[in-house]
Amino acid sequence: MRIILYVVWALFVAAAAFAMVHAARKTRRQEQLMAAWPKAQATVTGSVPGWTSGGGGSSRSRRFFPTYQFSDSAGTLYTGKSEISRAAEPVPGSLIEVAYNPDNPNESLQVSPVPRTTLGCLVPFFAVFALALFWFISIFPLD
């Protein structure tokens, strides 16, 4: 029975590690793209409501993804939707910074340290959680 618990633990750790590596690569790729792209101040035009997944036994909560418009260096107006959600609905007319692809200004990303900060907090959390689970499995009474 203990071996089964260790196998489940190993699968959990492997899945969490895979998800974190995938998220880190995606974040790094976006940061590299944004470093080379021109920046612009975008005006929030509204938001698209969404929900958190409610994973891990937590309750689902409402989130808002800002929609915005900005002008490129030629003055052409473009619109976009942020991938970074907010707990509070963004105020239309407020400003956010975006980076846009100069070859295709329809491709834009909100400039924010939030994804890196979130990932930086999740890595130690999952490491401690995995160690705690490993310890718990070792002391779990199977009689």
mmCIF file of C-alpha atoms in Angstrom:
data_model
loop_
_atom_site.group_PDB
_atom_site.id
_atom_site.type_symbol
_atom_site.label_atom_id
_atom_site.label_comp_id
_atom_site.label_asym_id
_atom_site.label_seq_id
_atom_site.Cartn_x
_atom_site.Cartn_y
_atom_site.Cartn_z
ATOM 1 C CA MET A 1 0.000 0.000 0.000
ATOM 2 C CA ARG A 2 2.802 2.419 0.861
ATOM 3 C CA ILE A 3 4.362 1.832 -2.573
ATOM 4 C CA ILE A 4 1.097 2.887 -4.210
ATOM 5 C CA LEU A 5 1.113 6.090 -2.149
ATOM 6 C CA TYR A 6 4.707 6.798 -3.219
ATOM 7 C CA VAL A 7 3.796 6.189 -6.871
ATOM 8 C CA VAL A 8 0.857 8.598 -6.613
ATOM 9 C CA TRP A 9 3.158 11.111 -4.891
ATOM 10 C CA ALA A 10 5.756 10.748 -7.668
ATOM 11 C CA LEU A 11 3.091 11.260 -10.342
ATOM 12 C CA PHE A 12 1.859 14.379 -8.540
ATOM 13 C CA VAL A 13 5.400 15.780 -8.279
ATOM 14 C CA ALA A 14 6.094 15.014 -11.950
ATOM 15 C CA ALA A 15 2.856 16.699 -13.060
ATOM 16 C CA ALA A 16 3.515 19.761 -10.888
ATOM 17 C CA ALA A 17 7.099 20.011 -12.152
ATOM 18 C CA PHE A 18 5.936 19.692 -15.773
ATOM 19 C CA ALA A 19 3.296 22.415 -15.267
ATOM 20 C CA MET A 20 5.781 24.776 -13.613
ATOM 21 C CA VAL A 21 8.414 24.242 -16.330
ATOM 22 C CA HIS A 22 5.775 24.864 -19.003
ATOM 23 C CA ALA A 23 4.601 28.054 -17.264
ATOM 24 C CA ALA A 24 8.201 29.267 -16.776
ATOM 25 C CA ARG A 25 9.013 28.719 -20.458
ATOM 26 C CA LYS A 26 5.856 30.513 -21.560
ATOM 27 C CA THR A 27 6.602 33.436 -19.241
ATOM 28 C CA ARG A 28 10.236 33.637 -20.402
ATOM 29 C CA ARG A 29 9.186 33.482 -24.071
ATOM 30 C CA GLN A 30 6.687 36.313 -23.561
ATOM 31 C CA GLU A 31 9.262 38.404 -21.681
ATOM 32 C CA GLN A 32 11.798 37.947 -24.485
ATOM 33 C CA LEU A 33 9.229 38.963 -27.081
ATOM 34 C CA MET A 34 8.139 41.991 -25.063
ATOM 35 C CA ALA A 35 11.745 43.127 -24.519
ATOM 36 C CA ALA A 36 12.172 43.571 -28.274
ATOM 37 C CA TRP A 37 8.728 44.984 -28.976
ATOM 38 C CA PRO A 38 7.814 48.671 -28.721
ATOM 39 C CA LYS A 39 5.731 49.723 -25.727
ATOM 40 C CA ALA A 40 2.597 51.847 -25.714
ATOM 41 C CA GLN A 41 0.143 53.215 -23.182
ATOM 42 C CA ALA A 42 -3.203 51.527 -23.718
ATOM 43 C CA THR A 43 -6.582 52.729 -22.533
ATOM 44 C CA VAL A 44 -8.802 50.171 -20.806
ATOM 45 C CA THR A 45 -12.097 49.933 -22.702
ATOM 46 C CA GLY A 46 -13.796 47.308 -20.561
ATOM 47 C CA SER A 47 -13.266 43.757 -19.404
ATOM 48 C CA VAL A 48 -14.196 40.175 -20.099
ATOM 49 C CA PRO A 49 -15.446 38.355 -16.985
ATOM 50 C CA GLY A 50 -14.167 34.905 -16.145
ATOM 51 C CA TRP A 51 -13.810 32.492 -13.250
ATOM 52 C CA THR A 52 -10.913 30.826 -11.491
ATOM 53 C CA SER A 53 -10.841 27.061 -11.780
ATOM 54 C CA GLY A 54 -11.597 26.470 -8.103
ATOM 55 C CA GLY A 55 -8.906 23.786 -8.029
ATOM 56 C CA GLY A 56 -7.393 22.426 -4.861
ATOM 57 C CA GLY A 57 -10.661 22.561 -2.981
ATOM 58 C CA SER A 58 -10.885 26.351 -3.179
ATOM 59 C CA SER A 59 -14.073 28.073 -4.212
ATOM 60 C CA ARG A 60 -14.371 29.612 -7.642
ATOM 61 C CA SER A 61 -13.977 33.368 -7.788
ATOM 62 C CA ARG A 62 -14.837 35.900 -10.445
ATOM 63 C CA ARG A 63 -11.911 37.450 -12.368
ATOM 64 C CA PHE A 64 -11.761 40.179 -15.013
ATOM 65 C CA PHE A 65 -9.515 40.318 -18.084
ATOM 66 C CA PRO A 66 -9.067 43.950 -19.251
ATOM 67 C CA THR A 67 -9.748 44.848 -22.860
ATOM 68 C CA TYR A 68 -7.817 47.815 -24.206
ATOM 69 C CA GLN A 69 -6.983 49.934 -27.210
ATOM 70 C CA PHE A 70 -3.693 51.544 -28.175
ATOM 71 C CA SER A 71 -2.057 53.318 -31.090
ATOM 72 C CA ASP A 72 1.120 52.153 -32.798
ATOM 73 C CA SER A 73 3.904 54.502 -33.892
ATOM 74 C CA ALA A 74 1.986 55.317 -37.100
ATOM 75 C CA GLY A 75 -1.096 56.298 -35.093
ATOM 76 C CA THR A 76 -3.234 53.319 -36.141
ATOM 77 C CA LEU A 77 -5.654 52.198 -33.442
ATOM 78 C CA TYR A 78 -5.575 48.551 -32.293
ATOM 79 C CA THR A 79 -7.446 46.578 -29.647
ATOM 80 C CA GLY A 80 -6.418 43.723 -27.392
ATOM 81 C CA LYS A 81 -7.331 41.610 -24.389
ATOM 82 C CA SER A 82 -4.990 41.064 -21.467
ATOM 83 C CA GLU A 83 -4.039 37.552 -20.348
ATOM 84 C CA ILE A 84 -3.534 38.888 -16.821
ATOM 85 C CA SER A 85 -6.704 38.761 -14.755
ATOM 86 C CA ARG A 86 -7.738 41.083 -11.951
ATOM 87 C CA ALA A 87 -9.967 40.503 -8.961
ATOM 88 C CA ALA A 88 -11.617 43.906 -9.345
ATOM 89 C CA GLU A 89 -13.214 45.036 -12.568
ATOM 90 C CA PRO A 90 -10.848 47.498 -14.287
ATOM 91 C CA VAL A 91 -12.034 51.077 -14.652
ATOM 92 C CA PRO A 92 -12.642 52.041 -18.292
ATOM 93 C CA GLY A 93 -10.340 54.899 -19.253
ATOM 94 C CA SER A 94 -7.498 53.808 -16.967
ATOM 95 C CA LEU A 95 -4.079 53.274 -18.524
ATOM 96 C CA ILE A 96 -2.001 50.101 -18.757
ATOM 97 C CA GLU A 97 1.289 49.481 -20.536
ATOM 98 C CA VAL A 98 1.343 47.047 -23.441
ATOM 99 C CA ALA A 99 4.028 45.761 -25.768
ATOM 100 C CA TYR A 100 3.029 45.068 -29.361
ATOM 101 C CA ASN A 101 4.545 43.161 -32.249
ATOM 102 C CA PRO A 102 5.799 45.765 -34.759
ATOM 103 C CA ASP A 103 5.220 43.314 -37.640
ATOM 104 C CA ASN A 104 1.662 42.556 -36.474
ATOM 105 C CA PRO A 105 0.319 45.129 -33.981
ATOM 106 C CA ASN A 106 -2.814 43.000 -33.499
ATOM 107 C CA GLU A 107 -0.533 40.819 -31.341
ATOM 108 C CA SER A 108 -0.017 42.615 -28.036
ATOM 109 C CA LEU A 109 0.665 41.693 -24.413
ATOM 110 C CA GLN A 110 0.167 43.589 -21.170
ATOM 111 C CA VAL A 111 3.472 44.454 -19.491
ATOM 112 C CA SER A 112 3.316 43.256 -15.886
ATOM 113 C CA PRO A 113 5.541 41.485 -13.332
ATOM 114 C CA VAL A 114 2.561 39.460 -12.044
ATOM 115 C CA PRO A 115 3.235 36.172 -13.945
ATOM 116 C CA ARG A 116 6.866 36.054 -12.780
ATOM 117 C CA THR A 117 5.913 36.913 -9.190
ATOM 118 C CA THR A 118 3.174 34.285 -9.122
ATOM 119 C CA LEU A 119 5.501 31.640 -10.511
ATOM 120 C CA GLY A 120 8.174 32.621 -7.986
ATOM 121 C CA CYS A 121 5.701 32.019 -5.152
ATOM 122 C CA LEU A 122 4.327 28.746 -6.535
ATOM 123 C CA VAL A 123 7.690 26.982 -6.886
ATOM 124 C CA PRO A 124 8.614 27.077 -3.167
ATOM 125 C CA PHE A 125 4.997 26.326 -2.191
ATOM 126 C CA PHE A 126 4.908 23.141 -4.285
ATOM 127 C CA ALA A 127 8.378 22.115 -3.076
ATOM 128 C CA VAL A 128 7.323 22.387 0.583
ATOM 129 C CA PHE A 129 3.984 20.735 -0.162
ATOM 130 C CA ALA A 130 5.701 17.802 -1.921
ATOM 131 C CA LEU A 131 8.119 17.338 0.972
ATOM 132 C CA ALA A 132 5.252 17.461 3.476
ATOM 133 C CA LEU A 133 3.341 14.832 1.501
ATOM 134 C CA PHE A 134 6.445 12.621 1.313
ATOM 135 C CA TRP A 135 6.874 12.900 5.083
ATOM 136 C CA PHE A 136 3.187 12.193 5.683
ATOM 137 C CA ILE A 137 3.332 9.058 3.523
ATOM 138 C CA SER A 138 6.326 7.802 5.515
ATOM 139 C CA ILE A 139 4.487 8.133 8.858
ATOM 140 C CA PHE A 140 1.003 7.143 7.625
ATOM 141 C CA PRO A 141 -0.185 4.087 9.611
ATOM 142 C CA LEU A 142 -1.121 1.247 7.297
ATOM 143 C CA ASP A 143 -2.157 -1.352 9.879
#
